[in-house]
XYZ file of C-alpha atoms in Angstrom:
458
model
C 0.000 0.000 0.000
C 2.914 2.542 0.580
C 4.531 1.570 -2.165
C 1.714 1.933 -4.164
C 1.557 -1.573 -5.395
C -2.287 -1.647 -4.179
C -3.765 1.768 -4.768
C -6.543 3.423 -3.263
C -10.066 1.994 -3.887
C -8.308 -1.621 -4.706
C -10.495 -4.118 -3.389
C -8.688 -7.190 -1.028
C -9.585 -10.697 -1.029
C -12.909 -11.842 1.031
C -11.369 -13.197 4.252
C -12.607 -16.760 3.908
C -11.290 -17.146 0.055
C -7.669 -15.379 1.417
C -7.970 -17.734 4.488
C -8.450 -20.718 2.213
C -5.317 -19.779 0.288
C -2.822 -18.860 2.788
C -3.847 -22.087 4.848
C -4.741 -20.178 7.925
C -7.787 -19.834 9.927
C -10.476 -17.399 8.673
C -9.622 -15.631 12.515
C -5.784 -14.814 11.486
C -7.512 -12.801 8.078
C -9.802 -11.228 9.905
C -7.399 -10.295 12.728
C -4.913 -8.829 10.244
C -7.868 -6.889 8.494
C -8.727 -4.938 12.065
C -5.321 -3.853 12.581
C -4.735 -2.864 8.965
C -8.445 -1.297 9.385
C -7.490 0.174 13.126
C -4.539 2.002 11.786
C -6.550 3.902 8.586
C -4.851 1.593 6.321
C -8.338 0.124 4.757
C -11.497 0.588 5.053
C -14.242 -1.473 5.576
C -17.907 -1.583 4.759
C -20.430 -4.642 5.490
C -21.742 -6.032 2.192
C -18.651 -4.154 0.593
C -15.891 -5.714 1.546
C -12.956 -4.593 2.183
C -10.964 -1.663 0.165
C -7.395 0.479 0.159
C -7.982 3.340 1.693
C -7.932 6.899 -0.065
C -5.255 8.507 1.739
C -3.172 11.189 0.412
C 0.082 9.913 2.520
C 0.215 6.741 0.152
C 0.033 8.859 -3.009
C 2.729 10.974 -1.378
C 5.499 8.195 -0.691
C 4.705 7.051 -4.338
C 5.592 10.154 -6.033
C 8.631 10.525 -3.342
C 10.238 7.135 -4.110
C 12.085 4.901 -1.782
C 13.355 6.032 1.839
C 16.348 7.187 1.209
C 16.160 8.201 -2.024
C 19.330 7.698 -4.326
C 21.675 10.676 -3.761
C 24.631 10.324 -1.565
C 24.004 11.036 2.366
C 24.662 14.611 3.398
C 27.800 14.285 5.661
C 29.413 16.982 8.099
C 32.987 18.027 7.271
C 34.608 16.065 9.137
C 32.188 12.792 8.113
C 33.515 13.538 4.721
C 36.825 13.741 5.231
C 36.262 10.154 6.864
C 34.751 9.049 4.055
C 36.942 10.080 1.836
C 39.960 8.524 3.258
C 38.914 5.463 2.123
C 39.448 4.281 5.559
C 42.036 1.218 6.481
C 41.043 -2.356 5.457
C 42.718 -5.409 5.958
C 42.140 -8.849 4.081
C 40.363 -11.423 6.275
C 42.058 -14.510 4.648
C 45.916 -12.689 3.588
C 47.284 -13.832 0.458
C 51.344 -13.574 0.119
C 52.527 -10.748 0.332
C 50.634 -8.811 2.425
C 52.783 -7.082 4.740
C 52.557 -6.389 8.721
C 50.484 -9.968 9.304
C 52.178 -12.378 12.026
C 52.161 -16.378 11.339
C 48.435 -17.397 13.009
C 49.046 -20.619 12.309
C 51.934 -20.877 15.045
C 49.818 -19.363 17.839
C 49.664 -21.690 21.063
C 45.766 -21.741 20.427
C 45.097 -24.528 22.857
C 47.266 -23.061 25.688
C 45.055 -19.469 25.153
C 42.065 -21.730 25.836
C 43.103 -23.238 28.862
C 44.172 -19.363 30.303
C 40.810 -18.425 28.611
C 38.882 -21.184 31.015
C 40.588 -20.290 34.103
C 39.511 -16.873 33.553
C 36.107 -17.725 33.085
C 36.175 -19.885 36.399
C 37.977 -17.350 38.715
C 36.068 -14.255 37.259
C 32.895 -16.291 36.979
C 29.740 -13.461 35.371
C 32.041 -10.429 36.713
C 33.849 -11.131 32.944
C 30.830 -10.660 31.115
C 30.449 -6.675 32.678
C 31.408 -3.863 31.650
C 34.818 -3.047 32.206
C 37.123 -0.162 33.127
C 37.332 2.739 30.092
C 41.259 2.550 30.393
C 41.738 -0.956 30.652
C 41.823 -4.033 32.919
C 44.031 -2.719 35.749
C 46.527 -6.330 35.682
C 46.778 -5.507 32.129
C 47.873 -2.069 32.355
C 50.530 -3.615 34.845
C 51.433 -6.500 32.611
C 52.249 -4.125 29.807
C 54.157 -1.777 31.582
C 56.267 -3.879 33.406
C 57.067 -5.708 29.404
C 57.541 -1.952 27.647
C 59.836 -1.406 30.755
C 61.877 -4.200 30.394
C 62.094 -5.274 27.280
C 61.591 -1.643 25.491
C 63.883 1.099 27.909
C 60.088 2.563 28.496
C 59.436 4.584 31.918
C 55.511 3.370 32.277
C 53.256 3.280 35.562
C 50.233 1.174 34.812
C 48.137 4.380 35.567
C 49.982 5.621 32.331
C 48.273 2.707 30.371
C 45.166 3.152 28.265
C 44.665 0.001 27.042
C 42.437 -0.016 23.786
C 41.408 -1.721 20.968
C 44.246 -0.884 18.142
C 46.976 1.277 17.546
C 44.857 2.387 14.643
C 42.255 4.029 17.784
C 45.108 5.410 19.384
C 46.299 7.329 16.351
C 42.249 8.722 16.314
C 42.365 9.503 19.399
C 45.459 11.717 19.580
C 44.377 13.464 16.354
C 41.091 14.327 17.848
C 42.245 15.034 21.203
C 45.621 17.141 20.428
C 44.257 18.831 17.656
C 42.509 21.423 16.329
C 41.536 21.509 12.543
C 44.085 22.975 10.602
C 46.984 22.768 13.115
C 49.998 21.192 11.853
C 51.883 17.750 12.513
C 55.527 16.970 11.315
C 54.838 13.182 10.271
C 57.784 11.006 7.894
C 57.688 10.579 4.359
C 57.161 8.001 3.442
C 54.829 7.141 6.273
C 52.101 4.418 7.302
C 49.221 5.711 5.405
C 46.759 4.775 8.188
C 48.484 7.320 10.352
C 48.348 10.003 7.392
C 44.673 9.105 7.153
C 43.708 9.229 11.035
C 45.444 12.946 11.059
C 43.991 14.153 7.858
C 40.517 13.110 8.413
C 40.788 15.000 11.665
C 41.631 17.871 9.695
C 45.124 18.015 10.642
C 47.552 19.578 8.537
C 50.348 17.348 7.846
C 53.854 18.266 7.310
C 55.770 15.949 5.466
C 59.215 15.588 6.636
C 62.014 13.249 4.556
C 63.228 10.262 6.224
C 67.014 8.785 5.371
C 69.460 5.957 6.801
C 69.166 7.403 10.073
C 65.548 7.998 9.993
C 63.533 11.493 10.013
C 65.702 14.333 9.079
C 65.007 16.642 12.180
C 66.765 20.136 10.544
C 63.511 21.053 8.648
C 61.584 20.519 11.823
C 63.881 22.717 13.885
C 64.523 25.393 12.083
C 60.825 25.393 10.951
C 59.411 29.133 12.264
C 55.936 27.994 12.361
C 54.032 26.305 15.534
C 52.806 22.384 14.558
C 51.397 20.544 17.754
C 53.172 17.199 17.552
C 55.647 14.843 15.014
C 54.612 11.330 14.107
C 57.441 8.755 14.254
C 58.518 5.134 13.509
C 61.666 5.426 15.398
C 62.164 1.870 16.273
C 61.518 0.446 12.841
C 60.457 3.526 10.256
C 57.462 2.256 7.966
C 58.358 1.398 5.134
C 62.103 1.909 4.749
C 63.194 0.136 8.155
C 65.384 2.772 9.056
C 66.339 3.462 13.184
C 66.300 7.204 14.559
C 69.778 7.782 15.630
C 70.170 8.379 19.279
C 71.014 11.911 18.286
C 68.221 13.145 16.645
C 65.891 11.148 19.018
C 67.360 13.376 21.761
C 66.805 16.897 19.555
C 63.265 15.689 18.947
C 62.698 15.517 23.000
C 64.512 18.687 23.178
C 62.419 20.275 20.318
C 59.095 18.668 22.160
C 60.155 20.444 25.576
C 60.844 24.006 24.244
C 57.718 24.287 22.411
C 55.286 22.326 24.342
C 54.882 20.101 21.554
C 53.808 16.326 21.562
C 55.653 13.139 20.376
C 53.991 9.990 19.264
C 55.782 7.348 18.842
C 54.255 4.241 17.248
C 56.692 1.257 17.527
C 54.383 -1.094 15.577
C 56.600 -4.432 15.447
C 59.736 -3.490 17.800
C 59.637 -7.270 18.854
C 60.890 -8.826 15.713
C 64.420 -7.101 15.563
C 66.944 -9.832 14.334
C 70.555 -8.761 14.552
C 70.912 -7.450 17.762
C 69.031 -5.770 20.779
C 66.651 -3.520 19.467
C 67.121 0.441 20.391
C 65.146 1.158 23.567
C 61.827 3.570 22.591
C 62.284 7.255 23.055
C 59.433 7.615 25.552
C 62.159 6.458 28.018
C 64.598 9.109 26.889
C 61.935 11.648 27.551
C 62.553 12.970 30.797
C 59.500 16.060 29.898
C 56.823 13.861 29.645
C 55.835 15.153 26.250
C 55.634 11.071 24.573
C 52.999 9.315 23.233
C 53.707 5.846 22.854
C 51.663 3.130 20.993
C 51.854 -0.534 21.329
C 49.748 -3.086 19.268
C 49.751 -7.132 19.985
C 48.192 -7.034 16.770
C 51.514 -7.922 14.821
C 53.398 -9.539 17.969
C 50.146 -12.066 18.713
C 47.111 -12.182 16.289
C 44.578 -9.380 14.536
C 42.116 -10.901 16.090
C 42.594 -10.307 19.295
C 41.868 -6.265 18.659
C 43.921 -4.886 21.505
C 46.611 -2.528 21.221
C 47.302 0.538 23.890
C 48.930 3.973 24.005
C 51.398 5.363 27.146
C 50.105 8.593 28.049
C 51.853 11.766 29.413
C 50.610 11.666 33.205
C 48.493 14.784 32.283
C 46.633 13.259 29.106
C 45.357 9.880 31.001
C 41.889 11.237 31.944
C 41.182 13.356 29.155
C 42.375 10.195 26.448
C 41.035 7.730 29.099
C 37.287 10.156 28.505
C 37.413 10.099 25.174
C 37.880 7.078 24.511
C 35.024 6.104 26.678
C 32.914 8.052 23.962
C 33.954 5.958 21.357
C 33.654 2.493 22.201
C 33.294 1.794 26.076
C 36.245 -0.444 26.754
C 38.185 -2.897 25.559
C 36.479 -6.382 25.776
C 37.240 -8.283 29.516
C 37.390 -11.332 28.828
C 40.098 -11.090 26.063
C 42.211 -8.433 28.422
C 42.443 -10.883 31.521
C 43.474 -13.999 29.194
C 46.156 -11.608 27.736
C 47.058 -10.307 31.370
C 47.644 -13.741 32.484
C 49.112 -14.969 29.193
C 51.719 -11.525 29.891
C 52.351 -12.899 33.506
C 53.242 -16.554 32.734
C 55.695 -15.595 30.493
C 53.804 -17.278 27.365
C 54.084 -13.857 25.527
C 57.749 -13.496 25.520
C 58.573 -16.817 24.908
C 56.009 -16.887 21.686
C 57.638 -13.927 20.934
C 61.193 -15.426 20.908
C 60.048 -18.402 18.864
C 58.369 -16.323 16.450
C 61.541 -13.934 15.925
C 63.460 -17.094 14.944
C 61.251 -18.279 12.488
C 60.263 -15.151 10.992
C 64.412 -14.236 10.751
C 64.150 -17.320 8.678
C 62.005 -16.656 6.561
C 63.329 -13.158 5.553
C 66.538 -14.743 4.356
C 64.661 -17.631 2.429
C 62.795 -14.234 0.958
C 65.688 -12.332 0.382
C 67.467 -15.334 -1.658
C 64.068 -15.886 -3.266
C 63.809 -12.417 -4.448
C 67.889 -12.127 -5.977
C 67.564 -15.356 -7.322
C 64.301 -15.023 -9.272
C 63.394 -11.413 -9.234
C 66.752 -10.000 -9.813
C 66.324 -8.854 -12.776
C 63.593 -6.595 -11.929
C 64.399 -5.389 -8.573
C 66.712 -4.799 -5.860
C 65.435 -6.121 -2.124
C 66.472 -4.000 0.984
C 67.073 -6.365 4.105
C 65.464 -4.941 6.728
C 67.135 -5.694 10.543
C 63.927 -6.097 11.885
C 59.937 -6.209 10.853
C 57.668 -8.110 8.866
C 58.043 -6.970 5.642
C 60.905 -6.626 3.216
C 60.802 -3.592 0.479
C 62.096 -3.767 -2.671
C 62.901 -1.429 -5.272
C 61.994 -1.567 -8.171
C 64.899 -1.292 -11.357
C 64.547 1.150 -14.496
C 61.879 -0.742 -17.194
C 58.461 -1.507 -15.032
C 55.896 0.479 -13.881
C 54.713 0.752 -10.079
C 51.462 0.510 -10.916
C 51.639 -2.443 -13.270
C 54.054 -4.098 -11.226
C 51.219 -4.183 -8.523
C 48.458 -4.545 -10.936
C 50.004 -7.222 -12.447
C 50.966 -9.210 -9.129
C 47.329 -9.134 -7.968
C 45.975 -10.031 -11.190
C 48.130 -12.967 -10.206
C 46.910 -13.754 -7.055
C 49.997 -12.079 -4.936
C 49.399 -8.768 -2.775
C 52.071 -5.972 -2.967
C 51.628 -2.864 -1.689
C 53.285 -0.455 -3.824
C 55.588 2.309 -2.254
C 54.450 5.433 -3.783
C 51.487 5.491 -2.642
C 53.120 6.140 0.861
C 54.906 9.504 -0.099
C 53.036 12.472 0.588
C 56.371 15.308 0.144
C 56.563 14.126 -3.938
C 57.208 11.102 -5.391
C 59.524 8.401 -4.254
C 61.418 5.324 -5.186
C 59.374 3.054 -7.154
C 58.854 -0.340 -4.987
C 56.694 -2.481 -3.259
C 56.465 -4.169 0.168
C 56.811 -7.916 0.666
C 55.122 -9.559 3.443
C 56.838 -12.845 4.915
C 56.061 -13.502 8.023
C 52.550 -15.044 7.782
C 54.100 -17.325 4.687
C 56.138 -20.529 4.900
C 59.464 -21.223 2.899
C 57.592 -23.570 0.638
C 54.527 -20.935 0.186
C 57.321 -17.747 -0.559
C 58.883 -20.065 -2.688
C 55.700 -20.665 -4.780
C 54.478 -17.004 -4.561
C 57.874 -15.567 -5.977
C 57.891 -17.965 -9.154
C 54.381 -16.603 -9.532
C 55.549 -12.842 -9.616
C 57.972 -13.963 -11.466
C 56.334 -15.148 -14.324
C 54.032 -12.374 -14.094
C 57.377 -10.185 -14.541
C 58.781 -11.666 -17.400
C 55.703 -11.439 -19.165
C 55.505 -7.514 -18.607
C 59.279 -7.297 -19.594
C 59.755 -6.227 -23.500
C 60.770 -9.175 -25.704
């Protein structure tokens, strides 16, 4: 009737005949026919039967169309900014070589059930409540006493906000830290979900070039004009793999302090370093309290798991800890507490350990997969550390056909240009390996192979 499919004056079926060919009672028809008659719908007249109803709403949503109608939804500002960003997706099922995905397969599932249990039987229905905005307080501790052992970090547990990705975190300090059109020195090239999170915000963002030694800090400065924060890799810079020299790490801090200006440091996969210690994170270097730091388990445990957290500045707890509130609530109990005690029994660091051998592994299977049958076509840069290996690409193919080609193929490669905002870069792509055996890099490489060659000119 709204639709118009039965217009006004359009007689319906006798009840007994519509009864007889539904196969319900003559009582259901006639029960239906009140309500539709009760709410002006039809009308009804003894001897009649019953009829649409003449009302000049129903002629109304005809000529209007559908809810909705076709055109795109009106969005504020800052909704289409958010749209426009395209947002950040990951594949579900990842095909070689998508980059930043840990090895699932290796994951002590069975032991993370058993923790998972005993939660369930100590906690008993106080798990399934809501929980505390900034996190699960033997979490918080968990985490800082890892970050301060394992990463140089200076963390109290009341420091930890505990949340649901590093992705949120990045959000979070762009909508908290900034107002539109306020600036943020961020590396180029740079992880474009942090160039997204900042620019959707409406956050100006300043690129600054990044070399051996990681961002070059002279351009920030000697820069005369105010910007609120940087954005840094310094552990492991996405994508090139470069580590911020102690120097520059300490001008940065210095930099921070004299203008009351932020840090955030997002040290994404500082776990899997493999020649050497690692360097310790600058938020322990940073005496002023002026360092963000972000931590994800998404790389160093599994994406499903959807917990990550930030170390706050003492004076940024409540107002991050608030915010986030508005977002989402919390991060979900059960999954914090299994983590907590997965933290405390030392599971995490010795899955961590096992993981960093096998993923060293399989970056030098890569790396000899790559000279020996890719050679030709590009030149790999062995990272010390990471998931991911870039390579770049040599004079003759296309970036874009390089990757277009590859995924026509079945292989993901995500293409290095794309992640330079300050003009363009080296041509290049990123190679995923740690989610991959030897045997299934083996088979993905002779597949870009042959999709090489038969770009190449005869």
């Amino acid at each position: 009737m709204l639709d118009g499919a039965l217009g006004a004056g359009k007689p319906l079926p006798a009840s007994r005949a519509l009864a007889r060919s539904l196969g319900v009672s003559r009582d259901t028809v006639e029960a239906a026919y009140a309500q539709l008659h009760a709410e002006g719908f039809i009308e009804r007249r003894v001897g009649s039967g019953s009829s649409v109803a003449a009302i000049e709403d129903f002629s109304r949503a005809r000529r209007i169309g559908p809810v909705g109608g076709t055109g795109p939804a009106r969005l504020s500002r800052r909704g289409s900014a958010l749209f426009e960003s395209g947002g950040v997706r990951e594949t579900p099922v990842p095909m070689p070589f998508a980059h930043g995905v840990p090895d699932t397969r290796r994951f002590p599932l069975v032991l993370w059930e058993r923790l998972e249990r005993q939660v369930l039987k100590d906690s008993g229905s106080r798990a399934l409540l809501h929980g505390d905005p900034q996190g699960a307080e033997v979490l918080r501790r968990a985490i800082a006493d890892y970050i301060n052992l394992e990463r140089g970090a200076r963390a109290a547990p009341e420091q930890v906000l505990v949340l649901t990705s590093s992705q949120q975190a990045m959000m979070l300090c762009a909508l908290l830290l900034f107002d539109p059109g306020e600036r943020l020195f961020i590396e180029d090239p740079a992880y474009y979900g942090a160039r997204k999170a900042f620019a959707a915000a409406g956050v100006e963002t300043v690129p600054i070039a990044v070399d051996s030694q990681g961002i070059v800090v002279e351009p920030i400065l000697a820069d005369p004009q105010a910007a609120r924060a940087v954005f840094l890799t310094p552990s492991h810079q996405f994508p090139t793999g470069a580590t911020l020299t102690l120097e520059r790490r300490l001008a940065l801090i210095d930099w921070a302090a004299q203008h009351q200006a932020w840090i955030i440091e997002d040290d994404y996969d500082s776990e899997f370093h493999y020649e050497g210690r690692p360097t310790a994170c600058m938020q322990g270097l940073d005496r002023h309290e002026r360092t963000l730091y972000i931590g994800t388990f998404t790389k160093s445990l599994f994406p499903g798991l959807r917990i990550g957290y930030v170390v706050l500045p003492s004076a940024l707890v409540q107002p991050m800890t608030n915010a986030r509130s508005l977002m989402d609530g919390h991060t979900a109990v059960i999954a914090q507490l299994t983590l907590a005690r997965f933290m405390e029994g030392g599971h995490f660091g010795a899955h961590v350990r096992t993981m960093r051998g096998i993923y060293a592994q399989r970056r030098d299977v890569l790396v000899t997969l790559v000279r020996q049958h890719l050679g030709a076509w590009v030149e790999p840069q062995v990272p010390a550390g990471g998931l991911q290996l870039a390579c770049m690409l040599k004079a003759g193919l296309s970036e874009d056909m390089v990757v277009a080609a590859a995924r026509q193929a079945g292989v993901a490669l995500l293409g290095l240009s794309a992640l330079h905002a300050g003009g363009p870069g080296g041509a290049g792509f990123m190679m995923g390996f740690a989610a991959y055996t030897p045997l299934e890099l083996e088979t993905a490489v002779l597949t870009l192979a042959r999709a090489f060659a038969a770009m190449s000119p005869r």
